[in-house]
Tab-separated table of C-alpha atoms and ligand atoms in Angstrom:
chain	number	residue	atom	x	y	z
S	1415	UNK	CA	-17.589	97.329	-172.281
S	1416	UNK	CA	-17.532	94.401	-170.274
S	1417	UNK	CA	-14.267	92.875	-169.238
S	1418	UNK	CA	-13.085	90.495	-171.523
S	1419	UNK	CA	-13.891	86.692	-170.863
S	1420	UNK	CA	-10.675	84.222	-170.060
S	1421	UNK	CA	-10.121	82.404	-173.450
S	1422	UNK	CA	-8.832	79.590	-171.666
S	1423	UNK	CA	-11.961	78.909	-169.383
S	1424	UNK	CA	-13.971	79.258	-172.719
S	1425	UNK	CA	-11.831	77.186	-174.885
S	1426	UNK	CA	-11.985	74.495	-172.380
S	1427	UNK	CA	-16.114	74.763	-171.863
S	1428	UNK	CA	-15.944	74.425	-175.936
S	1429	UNK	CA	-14.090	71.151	-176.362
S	1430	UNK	CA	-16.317	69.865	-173.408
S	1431	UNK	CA	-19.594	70.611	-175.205
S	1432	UNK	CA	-18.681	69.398	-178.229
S	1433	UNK	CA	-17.168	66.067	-177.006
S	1434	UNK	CA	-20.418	65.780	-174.811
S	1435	UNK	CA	-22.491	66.434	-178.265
S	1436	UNK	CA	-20.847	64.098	-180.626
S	1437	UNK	CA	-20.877	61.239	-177.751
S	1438	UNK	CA	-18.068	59.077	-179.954
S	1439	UNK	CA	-16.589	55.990	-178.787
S	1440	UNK	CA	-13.956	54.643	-180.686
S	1441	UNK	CA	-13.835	57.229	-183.969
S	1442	UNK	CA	-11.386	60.196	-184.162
S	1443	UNK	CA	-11.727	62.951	-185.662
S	1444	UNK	CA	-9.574	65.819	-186.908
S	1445	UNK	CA	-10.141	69.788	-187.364
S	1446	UNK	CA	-7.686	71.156	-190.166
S	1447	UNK	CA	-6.850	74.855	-190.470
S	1448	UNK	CA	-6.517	75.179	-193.871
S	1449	UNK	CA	-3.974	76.584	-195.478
S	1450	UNK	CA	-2.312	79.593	-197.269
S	1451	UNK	CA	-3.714	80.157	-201.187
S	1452	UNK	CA	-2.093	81.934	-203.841
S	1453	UNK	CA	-3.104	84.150	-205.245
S	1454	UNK	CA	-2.837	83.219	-208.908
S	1455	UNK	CA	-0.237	84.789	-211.061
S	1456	UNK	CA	1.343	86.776	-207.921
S	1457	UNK	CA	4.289	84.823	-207.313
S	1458	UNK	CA	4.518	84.382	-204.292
S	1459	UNK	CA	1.541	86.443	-202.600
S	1460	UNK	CA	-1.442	84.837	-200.845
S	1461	UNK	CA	-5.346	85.818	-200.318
S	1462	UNK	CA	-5.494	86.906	-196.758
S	1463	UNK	CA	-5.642	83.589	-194.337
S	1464	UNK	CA	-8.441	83.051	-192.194
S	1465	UNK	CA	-8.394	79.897	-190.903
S	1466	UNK	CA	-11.577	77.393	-191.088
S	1467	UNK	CA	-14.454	78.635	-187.990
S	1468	UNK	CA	-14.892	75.160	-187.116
S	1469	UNK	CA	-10.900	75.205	-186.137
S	1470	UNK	CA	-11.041	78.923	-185.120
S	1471	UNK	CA	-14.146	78.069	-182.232
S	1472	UNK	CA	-11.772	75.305	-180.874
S	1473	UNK	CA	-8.482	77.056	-180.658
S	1474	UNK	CA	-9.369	80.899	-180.765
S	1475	UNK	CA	-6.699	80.670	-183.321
S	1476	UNK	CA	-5.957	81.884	-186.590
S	1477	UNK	CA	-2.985	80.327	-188.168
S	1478	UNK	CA	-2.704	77.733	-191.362
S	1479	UNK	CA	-1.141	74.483	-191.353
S	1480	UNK	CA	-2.702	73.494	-187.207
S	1481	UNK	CA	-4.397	70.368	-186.927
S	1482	UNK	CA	-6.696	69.851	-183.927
S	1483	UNK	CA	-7.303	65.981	-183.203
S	1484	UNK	CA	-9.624	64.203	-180.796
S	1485	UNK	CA	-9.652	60.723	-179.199
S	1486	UNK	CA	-12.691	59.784	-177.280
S	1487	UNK	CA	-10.425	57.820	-174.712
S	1488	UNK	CA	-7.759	60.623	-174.877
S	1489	UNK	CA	-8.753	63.875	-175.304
S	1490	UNK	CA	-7.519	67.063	-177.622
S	1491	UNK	CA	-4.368	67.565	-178.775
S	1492	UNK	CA	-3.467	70.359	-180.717
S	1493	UNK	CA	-0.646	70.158	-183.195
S	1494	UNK	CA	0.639	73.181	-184.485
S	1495	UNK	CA	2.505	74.147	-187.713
S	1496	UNK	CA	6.145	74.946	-186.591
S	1497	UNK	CA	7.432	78.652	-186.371
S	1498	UNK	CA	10.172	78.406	-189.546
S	1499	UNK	CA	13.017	80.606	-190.281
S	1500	UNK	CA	11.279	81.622	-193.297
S	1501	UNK	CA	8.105	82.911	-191.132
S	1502	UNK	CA	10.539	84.876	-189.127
S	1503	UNK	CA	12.319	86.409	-191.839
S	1504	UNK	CA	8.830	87.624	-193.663
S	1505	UNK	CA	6.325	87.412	-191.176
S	1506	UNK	CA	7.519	87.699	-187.571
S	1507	UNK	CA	6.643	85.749	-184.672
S	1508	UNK	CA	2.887	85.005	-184.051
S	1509	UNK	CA	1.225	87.068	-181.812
S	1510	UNK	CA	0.820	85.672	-178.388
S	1511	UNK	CA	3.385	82.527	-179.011
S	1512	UNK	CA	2.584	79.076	-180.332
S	1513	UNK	CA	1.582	76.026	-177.746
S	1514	UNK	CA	0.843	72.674	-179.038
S	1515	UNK	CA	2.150	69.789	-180.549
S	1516	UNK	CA	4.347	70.251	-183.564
S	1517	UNK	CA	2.105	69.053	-186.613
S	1518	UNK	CA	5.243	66.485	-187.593
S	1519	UNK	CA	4.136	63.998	-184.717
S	1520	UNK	CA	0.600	63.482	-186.317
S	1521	UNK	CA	1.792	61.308	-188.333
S	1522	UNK	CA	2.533	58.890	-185.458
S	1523	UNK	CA	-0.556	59.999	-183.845
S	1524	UNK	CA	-2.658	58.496	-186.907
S	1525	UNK	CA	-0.579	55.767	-187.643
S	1526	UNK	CA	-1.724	54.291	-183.802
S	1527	UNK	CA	-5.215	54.705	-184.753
S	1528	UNK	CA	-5.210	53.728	-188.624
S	1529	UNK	CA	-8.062	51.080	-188.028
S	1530	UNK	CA	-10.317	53.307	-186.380
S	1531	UNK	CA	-13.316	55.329	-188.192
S	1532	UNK	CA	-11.805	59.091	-188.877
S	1533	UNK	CA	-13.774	61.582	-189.273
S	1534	UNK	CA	-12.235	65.791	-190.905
S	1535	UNK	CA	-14.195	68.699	-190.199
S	1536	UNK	CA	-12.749	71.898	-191.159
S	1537	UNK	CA	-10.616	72.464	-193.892
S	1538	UNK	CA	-9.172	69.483	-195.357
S	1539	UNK	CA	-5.895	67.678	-193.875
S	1540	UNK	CA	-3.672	66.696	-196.771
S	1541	UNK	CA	-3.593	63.505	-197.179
S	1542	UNK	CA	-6.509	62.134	-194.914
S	1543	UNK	CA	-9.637	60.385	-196.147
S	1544	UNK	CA	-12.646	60.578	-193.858
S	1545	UNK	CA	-15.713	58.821	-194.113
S	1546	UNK	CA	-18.866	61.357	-195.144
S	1547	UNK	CA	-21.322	60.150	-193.609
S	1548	UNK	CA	-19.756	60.313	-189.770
S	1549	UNK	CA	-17.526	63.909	-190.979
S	1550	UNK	CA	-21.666	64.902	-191.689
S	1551	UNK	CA	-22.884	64.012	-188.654
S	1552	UNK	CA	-20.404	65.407	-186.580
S	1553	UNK	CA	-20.414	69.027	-188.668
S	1554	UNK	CA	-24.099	69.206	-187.620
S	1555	UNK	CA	-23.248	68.659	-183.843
S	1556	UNK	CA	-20.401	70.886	-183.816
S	1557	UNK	CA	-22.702	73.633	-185.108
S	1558	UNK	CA	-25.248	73.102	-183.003
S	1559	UNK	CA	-22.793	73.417	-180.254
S	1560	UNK	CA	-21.639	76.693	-182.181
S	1561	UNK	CA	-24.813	78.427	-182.740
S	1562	UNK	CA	-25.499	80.080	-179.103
S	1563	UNK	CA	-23.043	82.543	-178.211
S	1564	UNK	CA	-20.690	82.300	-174.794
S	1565	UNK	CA	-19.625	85.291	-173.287
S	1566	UNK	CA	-15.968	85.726	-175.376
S	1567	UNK	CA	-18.131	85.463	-178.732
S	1568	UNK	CA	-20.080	88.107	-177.304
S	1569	UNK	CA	-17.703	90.578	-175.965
S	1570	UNK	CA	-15.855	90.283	-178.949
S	1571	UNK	CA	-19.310	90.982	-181.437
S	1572	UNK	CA	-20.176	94.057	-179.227
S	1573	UNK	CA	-16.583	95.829	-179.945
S	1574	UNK	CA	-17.116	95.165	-183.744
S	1575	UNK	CA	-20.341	96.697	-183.557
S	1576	UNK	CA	-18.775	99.901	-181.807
S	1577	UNK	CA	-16.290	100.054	-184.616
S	1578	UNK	CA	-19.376	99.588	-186.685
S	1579	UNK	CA	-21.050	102.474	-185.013
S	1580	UNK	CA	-18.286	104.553	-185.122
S	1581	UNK	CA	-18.031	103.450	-188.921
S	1582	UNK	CA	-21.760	104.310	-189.848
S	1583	UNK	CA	-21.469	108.257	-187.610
S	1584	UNK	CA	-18.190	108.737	-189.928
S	1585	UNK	CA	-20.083	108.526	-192.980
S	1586	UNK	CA	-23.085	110.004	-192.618
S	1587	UNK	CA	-21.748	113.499	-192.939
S	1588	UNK	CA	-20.247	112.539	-196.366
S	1589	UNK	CA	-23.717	111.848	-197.508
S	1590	UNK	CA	-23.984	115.263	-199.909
S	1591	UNK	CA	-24.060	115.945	-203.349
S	1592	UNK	CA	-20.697	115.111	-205.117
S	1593	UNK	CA	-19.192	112.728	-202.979
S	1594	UNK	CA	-18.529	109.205	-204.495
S	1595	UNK	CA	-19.301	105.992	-203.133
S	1596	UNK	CA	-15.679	105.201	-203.269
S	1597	UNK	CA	-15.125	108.618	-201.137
S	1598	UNK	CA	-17.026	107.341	-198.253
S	1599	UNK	CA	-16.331	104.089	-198.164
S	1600	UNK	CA	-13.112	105.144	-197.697
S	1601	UNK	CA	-13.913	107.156	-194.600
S	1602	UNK	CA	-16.199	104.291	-192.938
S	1603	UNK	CA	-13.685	102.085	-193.182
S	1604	UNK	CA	-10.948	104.221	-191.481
S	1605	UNK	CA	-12.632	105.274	-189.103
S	1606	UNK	CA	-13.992	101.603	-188.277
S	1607	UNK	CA	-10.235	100.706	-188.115
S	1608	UNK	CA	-9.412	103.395	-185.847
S	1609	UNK	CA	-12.397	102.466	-183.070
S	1610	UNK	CA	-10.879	98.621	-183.260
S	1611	UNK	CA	-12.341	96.642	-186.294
S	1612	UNK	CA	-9.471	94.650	-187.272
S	1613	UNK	CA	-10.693	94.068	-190.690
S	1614	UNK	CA	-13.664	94.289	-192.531
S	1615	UNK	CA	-15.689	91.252	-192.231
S	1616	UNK	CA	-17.379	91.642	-196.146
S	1617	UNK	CA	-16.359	93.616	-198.852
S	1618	UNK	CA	-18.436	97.533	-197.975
S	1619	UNK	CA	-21.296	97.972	-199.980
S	1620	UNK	CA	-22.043	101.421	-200.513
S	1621	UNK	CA	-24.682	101.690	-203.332
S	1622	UNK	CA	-26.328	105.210	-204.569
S	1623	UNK	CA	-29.057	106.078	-206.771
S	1624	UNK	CA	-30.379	102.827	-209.027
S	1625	UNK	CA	-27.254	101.107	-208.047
S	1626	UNK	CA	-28.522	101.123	-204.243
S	1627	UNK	CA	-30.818	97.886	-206.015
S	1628	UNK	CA	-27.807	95.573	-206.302
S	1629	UNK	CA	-27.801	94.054	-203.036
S	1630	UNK	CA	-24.271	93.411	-202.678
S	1631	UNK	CA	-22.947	96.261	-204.338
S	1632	UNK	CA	-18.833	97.626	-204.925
S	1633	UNK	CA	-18.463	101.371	-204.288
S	1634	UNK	CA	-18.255	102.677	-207.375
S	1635	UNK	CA	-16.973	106.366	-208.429
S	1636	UNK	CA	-20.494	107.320	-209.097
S	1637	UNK	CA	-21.008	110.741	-207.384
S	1638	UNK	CA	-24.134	110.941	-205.140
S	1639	UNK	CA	-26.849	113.793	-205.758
S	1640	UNK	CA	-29.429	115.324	-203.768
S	1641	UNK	CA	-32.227	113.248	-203.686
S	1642	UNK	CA	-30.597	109.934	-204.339
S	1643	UNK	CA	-30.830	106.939	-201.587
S	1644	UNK	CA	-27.458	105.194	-200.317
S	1645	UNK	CA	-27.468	101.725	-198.732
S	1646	UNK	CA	-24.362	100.962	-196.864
S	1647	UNK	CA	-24.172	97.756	-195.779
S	1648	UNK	CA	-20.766	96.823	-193.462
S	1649	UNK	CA	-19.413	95.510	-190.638
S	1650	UNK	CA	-15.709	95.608	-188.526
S	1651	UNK	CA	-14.386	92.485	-187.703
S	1652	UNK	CA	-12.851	91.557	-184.325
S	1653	UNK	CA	-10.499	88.515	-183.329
S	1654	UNK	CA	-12.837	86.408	-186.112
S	1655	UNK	CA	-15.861	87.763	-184.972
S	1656	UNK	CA	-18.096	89.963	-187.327
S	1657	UNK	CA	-21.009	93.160	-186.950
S	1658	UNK	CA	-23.250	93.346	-190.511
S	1659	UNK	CA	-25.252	96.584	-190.464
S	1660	UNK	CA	-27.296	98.624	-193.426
S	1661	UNK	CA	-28.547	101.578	-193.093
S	1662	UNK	CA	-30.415	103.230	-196.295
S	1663	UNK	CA	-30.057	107.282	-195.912
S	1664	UNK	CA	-30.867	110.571	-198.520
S	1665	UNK	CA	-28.728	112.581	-199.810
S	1666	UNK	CA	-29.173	116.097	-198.999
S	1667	UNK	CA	-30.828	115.233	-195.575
S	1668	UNK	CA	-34.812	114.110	-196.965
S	1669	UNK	CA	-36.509	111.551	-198.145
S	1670	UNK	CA	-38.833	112.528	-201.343
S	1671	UNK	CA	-42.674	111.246	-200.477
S	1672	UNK	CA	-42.361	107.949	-202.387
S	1673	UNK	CA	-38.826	106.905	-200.518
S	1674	UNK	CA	-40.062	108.456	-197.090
S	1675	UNK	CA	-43.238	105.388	-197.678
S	1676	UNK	CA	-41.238	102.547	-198.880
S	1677	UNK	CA	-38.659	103.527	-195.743
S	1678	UNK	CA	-40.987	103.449	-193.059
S	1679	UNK	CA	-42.444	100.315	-194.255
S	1680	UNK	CA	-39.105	98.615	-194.690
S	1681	UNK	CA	-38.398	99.698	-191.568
S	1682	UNK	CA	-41.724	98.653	-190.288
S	1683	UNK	CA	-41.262	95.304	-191.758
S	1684	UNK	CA	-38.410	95.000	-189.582
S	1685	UNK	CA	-39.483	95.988	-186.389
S	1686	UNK	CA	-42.375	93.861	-187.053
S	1687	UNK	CA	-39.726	91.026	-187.403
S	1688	UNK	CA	-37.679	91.901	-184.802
S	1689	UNK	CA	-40.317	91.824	-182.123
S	1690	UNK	CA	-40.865	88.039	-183.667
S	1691	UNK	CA	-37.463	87.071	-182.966
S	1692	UNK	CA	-37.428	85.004	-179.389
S	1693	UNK	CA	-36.430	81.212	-178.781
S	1694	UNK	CA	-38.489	78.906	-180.051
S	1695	UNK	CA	-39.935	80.768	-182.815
S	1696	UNK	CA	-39.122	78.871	-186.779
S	1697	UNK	CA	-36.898	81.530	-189.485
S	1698	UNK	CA	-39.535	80.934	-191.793
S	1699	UNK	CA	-41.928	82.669	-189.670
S	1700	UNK	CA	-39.730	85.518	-188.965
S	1701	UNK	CA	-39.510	85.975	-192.531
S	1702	UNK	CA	-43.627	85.501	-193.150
S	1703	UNK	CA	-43.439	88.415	-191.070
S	1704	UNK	CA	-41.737	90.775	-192.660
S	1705	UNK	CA	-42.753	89.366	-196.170
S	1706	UNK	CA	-46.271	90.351	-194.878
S	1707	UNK	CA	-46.025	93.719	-193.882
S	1708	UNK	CA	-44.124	94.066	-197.029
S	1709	UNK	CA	-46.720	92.666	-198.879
S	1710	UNK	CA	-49.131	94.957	-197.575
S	1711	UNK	CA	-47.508	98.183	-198.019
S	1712	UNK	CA	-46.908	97.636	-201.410
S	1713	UNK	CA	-50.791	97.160	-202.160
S	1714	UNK	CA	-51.213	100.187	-199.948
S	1715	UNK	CA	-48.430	101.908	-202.054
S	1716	UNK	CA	-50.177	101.115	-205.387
S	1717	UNK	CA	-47.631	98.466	-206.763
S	1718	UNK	CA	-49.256	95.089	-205.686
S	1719	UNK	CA	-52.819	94.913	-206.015
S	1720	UNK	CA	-54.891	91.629	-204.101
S	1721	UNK	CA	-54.604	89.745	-201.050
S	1722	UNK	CA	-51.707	89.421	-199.000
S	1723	UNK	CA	-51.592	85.336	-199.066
S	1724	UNK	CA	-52.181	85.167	-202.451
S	1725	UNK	CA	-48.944	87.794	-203.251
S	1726	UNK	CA	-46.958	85.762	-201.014
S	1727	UNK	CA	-47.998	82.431	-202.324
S	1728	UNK	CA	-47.711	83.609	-205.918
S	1729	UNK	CA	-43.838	84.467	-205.318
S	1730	UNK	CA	-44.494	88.321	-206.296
S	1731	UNK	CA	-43.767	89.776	-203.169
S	1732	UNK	CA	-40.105	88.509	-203.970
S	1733	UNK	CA	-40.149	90.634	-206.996
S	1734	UNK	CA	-39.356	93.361	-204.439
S	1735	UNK	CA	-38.053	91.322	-202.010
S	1736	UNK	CA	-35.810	88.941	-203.209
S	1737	UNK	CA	-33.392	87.873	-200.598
S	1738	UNK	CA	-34.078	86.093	-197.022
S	1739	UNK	CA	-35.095	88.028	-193.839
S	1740	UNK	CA	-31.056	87.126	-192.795
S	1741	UNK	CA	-28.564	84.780	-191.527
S	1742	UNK	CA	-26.839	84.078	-188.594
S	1743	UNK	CA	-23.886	85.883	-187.833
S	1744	UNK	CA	-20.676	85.826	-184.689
S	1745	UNK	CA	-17.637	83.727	-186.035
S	1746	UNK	CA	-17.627	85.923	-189.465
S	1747	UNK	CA	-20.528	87.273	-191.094
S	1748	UNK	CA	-22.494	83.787	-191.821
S	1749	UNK	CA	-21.894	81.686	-188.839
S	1750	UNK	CA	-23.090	77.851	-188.269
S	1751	UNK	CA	-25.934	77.888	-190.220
S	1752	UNK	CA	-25.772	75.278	-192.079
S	1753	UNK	CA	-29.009	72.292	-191.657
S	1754	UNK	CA	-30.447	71.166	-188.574
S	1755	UNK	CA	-30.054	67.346	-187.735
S	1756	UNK	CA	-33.228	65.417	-188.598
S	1757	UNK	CA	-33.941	68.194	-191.546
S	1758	UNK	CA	-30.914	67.706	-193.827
S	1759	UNK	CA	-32.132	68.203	-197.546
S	1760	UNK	CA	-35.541	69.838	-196.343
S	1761	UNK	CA	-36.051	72.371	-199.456
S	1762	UNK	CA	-35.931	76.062	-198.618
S	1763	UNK	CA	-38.950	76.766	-197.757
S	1764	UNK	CA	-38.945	80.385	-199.269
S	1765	UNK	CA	-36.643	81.575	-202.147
S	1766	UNK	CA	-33.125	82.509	-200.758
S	1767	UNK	CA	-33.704	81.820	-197.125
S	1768	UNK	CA	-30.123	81.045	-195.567
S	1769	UNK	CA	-31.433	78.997	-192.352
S	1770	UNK	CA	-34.149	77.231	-191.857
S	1771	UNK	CA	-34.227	76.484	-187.859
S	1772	UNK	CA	-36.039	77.511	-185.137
S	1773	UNK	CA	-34.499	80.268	-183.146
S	1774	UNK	CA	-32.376	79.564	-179.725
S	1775	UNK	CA	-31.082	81.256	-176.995
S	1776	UNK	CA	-27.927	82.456	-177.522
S	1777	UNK	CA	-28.156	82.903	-181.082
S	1778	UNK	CA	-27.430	85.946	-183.054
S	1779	UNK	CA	-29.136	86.829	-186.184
S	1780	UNK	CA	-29.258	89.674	-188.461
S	1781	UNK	CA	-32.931	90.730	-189.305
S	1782	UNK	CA	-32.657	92.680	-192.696
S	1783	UNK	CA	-35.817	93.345	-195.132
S	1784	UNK	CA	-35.339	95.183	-198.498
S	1785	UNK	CA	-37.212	96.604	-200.915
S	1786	UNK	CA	-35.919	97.312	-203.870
S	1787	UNK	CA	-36.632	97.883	-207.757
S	1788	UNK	CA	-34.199	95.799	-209.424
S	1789	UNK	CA	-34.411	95.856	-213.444
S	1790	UNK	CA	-32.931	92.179	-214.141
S	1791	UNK	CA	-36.391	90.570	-211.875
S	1792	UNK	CA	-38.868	93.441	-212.955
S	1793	UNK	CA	-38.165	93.795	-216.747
S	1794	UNK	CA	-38.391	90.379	-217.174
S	1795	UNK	CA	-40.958	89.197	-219.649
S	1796	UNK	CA	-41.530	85.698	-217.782
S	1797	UNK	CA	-42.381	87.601	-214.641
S	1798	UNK	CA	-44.086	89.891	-216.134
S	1799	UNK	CA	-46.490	87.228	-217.503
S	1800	UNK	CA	-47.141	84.899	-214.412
S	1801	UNK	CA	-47.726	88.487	-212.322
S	1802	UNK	CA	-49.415	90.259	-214.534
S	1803	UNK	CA	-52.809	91.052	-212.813
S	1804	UNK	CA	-51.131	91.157	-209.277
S	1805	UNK	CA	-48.728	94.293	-210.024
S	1806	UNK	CA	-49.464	97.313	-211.504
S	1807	UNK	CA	-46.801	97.457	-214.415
S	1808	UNK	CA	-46.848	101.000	-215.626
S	1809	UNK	CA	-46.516	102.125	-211.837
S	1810	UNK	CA	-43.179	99.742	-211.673
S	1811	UNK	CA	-42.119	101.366	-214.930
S	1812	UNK	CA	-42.145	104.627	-213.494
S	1813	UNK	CA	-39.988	103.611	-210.703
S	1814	UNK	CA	-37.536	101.493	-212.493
S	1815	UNK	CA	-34.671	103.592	-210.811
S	1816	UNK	CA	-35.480	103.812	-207.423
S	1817	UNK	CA	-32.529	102.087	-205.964
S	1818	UNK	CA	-33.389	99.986	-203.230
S	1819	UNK	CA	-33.871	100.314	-199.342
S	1820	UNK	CA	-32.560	97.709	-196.933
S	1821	UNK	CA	-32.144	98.357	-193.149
S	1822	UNK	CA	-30.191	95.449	-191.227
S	1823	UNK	CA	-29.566	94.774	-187.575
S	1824	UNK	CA	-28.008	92.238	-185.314
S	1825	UNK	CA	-30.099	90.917	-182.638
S	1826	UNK	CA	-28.892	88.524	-179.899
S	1827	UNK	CA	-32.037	85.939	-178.939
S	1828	UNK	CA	-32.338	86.276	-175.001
S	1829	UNK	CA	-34.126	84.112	-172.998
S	1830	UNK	CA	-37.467	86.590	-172.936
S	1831	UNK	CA	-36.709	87.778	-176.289
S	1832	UNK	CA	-34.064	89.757	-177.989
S	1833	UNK	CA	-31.424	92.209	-177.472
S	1834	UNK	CA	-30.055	94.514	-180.211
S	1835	UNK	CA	-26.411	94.474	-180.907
S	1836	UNK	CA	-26.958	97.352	-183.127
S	1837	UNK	CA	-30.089	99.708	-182.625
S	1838	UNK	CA	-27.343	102.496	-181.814
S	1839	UNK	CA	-27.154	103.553	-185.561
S	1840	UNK	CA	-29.394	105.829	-186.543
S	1841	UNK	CA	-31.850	104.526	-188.948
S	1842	UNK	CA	-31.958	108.376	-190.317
S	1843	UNK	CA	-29.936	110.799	-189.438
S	1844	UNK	CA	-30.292	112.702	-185.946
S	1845	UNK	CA	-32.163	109.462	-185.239
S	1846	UNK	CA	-31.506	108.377	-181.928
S	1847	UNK	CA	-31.964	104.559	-180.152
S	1848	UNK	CA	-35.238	105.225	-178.705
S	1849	UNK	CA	-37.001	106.148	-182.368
S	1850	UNK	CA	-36.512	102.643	-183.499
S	1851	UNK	CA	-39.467	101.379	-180.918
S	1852	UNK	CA	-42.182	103.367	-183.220
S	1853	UNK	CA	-44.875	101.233	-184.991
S	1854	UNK	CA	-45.391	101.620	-188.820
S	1855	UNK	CA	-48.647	103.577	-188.578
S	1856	UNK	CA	-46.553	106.535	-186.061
S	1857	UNK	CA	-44.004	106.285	-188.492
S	1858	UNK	CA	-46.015	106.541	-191.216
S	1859	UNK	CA	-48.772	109.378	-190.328
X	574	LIG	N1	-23.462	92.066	-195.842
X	574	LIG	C1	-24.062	90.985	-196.489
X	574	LIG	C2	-25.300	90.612	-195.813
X	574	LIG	O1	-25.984	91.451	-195.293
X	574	LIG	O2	-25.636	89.487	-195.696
X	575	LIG	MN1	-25.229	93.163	-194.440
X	576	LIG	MN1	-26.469	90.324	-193.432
């Protein structure tokens, strides 16, 4: 691991490229925190704080109550929630100390610029009213500003996924008849806690047998059995900043015919997508990608019968594939997504696609394809009845528990293409790195 970037240097490069992006003159604009939430009916007891990521990317930060505020003629300053005697008695200190301006003198600081335009981004300060429009504009610039990862984000993404790693090689000898979901989620998560995630970044999804099809998931105490699939889909978080891997694995170390084919084509569908991903390229097409080999092994396999335009057109390639191809993630597991300026409003373009931008360097985005056989979209009559002659029912029928199979990486878009965050978990076990390169038809033959 690479030393660990200044935060100060970064911080500083931040605030620059942002001011230099929104290019304001005489507006001001605040960047609120957010604060604590109860939980309701607790008393006193509140969800776990993570401050807003449009806050947390200007002042590396993580505290409620802060207030960052900028002036075009003045520059930042950052007011900060006072230290009480009440923190102290429950809480402690904060880590690391507190600079800034105590969050009493932004009153005063507002009250010498009440005429001018004021824009909030973040979470909401009490009491301010911004005007949309300009807040809108200025959220789009700030992400753009967001969306290419500096060295810190970086450094701090790689040591989640090692956590992650570590996370994925704990579990995998739990994966054996009798063990519950709940059982090895259990064990993933310690052991990404003891190789430095500081928190999960989603709630674990470990999913067995049919319930492998629900794409997000809670570890049940369902007991896995020999010949079941489990998807796993998590990620440690570190200082803010997130790793989202699935891996889809047997129990009782191999895959049955049917779930050895629809494997090697998911995973084919996401090499195929993977090899897409370099600057310049749209989502959308990184997602046509996968769709299509997708579409095509699923003729080959004998559930989608006609050309591979026409399933995608018709939407029944989503019958299996129901989700987008993935997301951007860094500052928590969906980063500045978000719109693009000049395509605000723009429909999704496919069903459930996250982003719709075209791929920059600096970015990181998980590429994650699925197949699954999920009984609220298949045994649905309406479906049924648009798709009729494009998928062979009474082959569906038979498969109606499969589960589902997703694999998911993190790839960081380089200037000459793409660099996996990730690739270090095996896809199946005893697995290593260099067995992800293979095409479908190797895989496959
Ligand atoms: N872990 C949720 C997702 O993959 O987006
Ligand atoms: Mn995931
Ligand atoms: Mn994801």
């Amino acid at each position: 691991m690479h030393d660990a970037p200044e935060i100060a240097g970064q911080l500083e490069r931040r605030r620059s490229a942002v001011a230099a992006e929104w290019g304001l003159t005489d507006e001001v604009v605040l960047i609120g925190s957010g604060d604590l939430i109860s939980i309701p009916g607790r008393a006193d007891l509140t969800y776990p704080f993570r401050a807003h990521s449009e806050y947390v990317y200007l002042t590396d930060r993580n505290r409620p109550g802060g207030v960052l505020a900028f002036d075009p003629g003045e520059g930042w300053v950052d007011f900060v929630a006072p230290v009480t005697e009440r923190d102290r008695l429950w809480s402690g200190e904060p880590a690391g100390g507190l600079d800034g301006t105590t969050t009493s003198a932004l009153g005063s600081w507002l009250a010498a610029r009440r005429s001018r335009p004021l824009a909030v981004l973040g979470s909401p300060v009490p009491g301010q009213s911004a005007e949309g429009e300009l807040t809108d504009r200025l959220r789009l610039a700030l992400s753009q500003v967001r969306r290419p990862k500096d060295a810190l984000e970086l450094h701090r993404m790689r040591i989640a996924a090692l956590a992650t790693r570590a996370a994925f090689a704990a579990v995998m000898p739990m994966l054996a008849e009798g063990v519950s979901e709940r059982e090895a989620q259990i064990e993933l998560e310690a052991a990404a806690f003891r190789h430095g995630g500081e928190a999960m970044a989603y709630d674990t999804i470990v999913g067995s047998g049919p319930n492998s099809a629900v794409l997000h998931f809670a570890p049940s105490s369902r007991r896995f059995h020999t010949g079941d699939l489990v998807l796993i889909d998590a990620g440690a978080e570190y200082r803010g900043y997130a790793s989202d891997i699935t891996r889809t694995y047997p129990v009782g170390g191999a895959l049955t015919p049917i779930q050895g084919e629809l494997h090697s084509l998911v995973r084919a569908a996401e090499r195929a997508a993977i090899d897409a991903c370099r600057p310049g390229i749209e989502w959308r097409e990184v997602h046509l990608t996968a769709a299509r080999v997708i579409a095509d092994g699923l003729v080959e396999a004998g559930f989608l019968r006609g050309g591979i335009d026409t399933l995608i057109e018709s939407g029944a390639v989503w019958l299996f594939f129901p989700h987008g191809i993935g997301h951007l993630v860094g500052l928590g597991v969906r980063d500045a997504g978000g719109e693009l300026a000049g395509r605000e409003g723009r429909p999704a373009p496919f069903p459930n696609l996250r982003i719709d931008l075209p791929l920059e360097t600096g970015m990181v985005v998980t590429v994650e394809p699925g197949i699954y056989f999920v009984p609220a979209l298949l045994e649905d009559p309406d479906r049924r009845r648009r798709h009729r002659d494009r998928v062979d029912w009474d082959r569906v029928d038979a498969h109606l528990g499969f589960g589902g199979i997703r694999i998911e990486d993190n790839l960081h878009i380089t200037a000459d293409g793409h660099e996996s965050l990730t690739a270090d978990v095996p896809v199946l076990a005893g697995e290593s790195a260099s067995h992800r390169a293979k095409t479908r038809q190797e895989t496959r033959t």
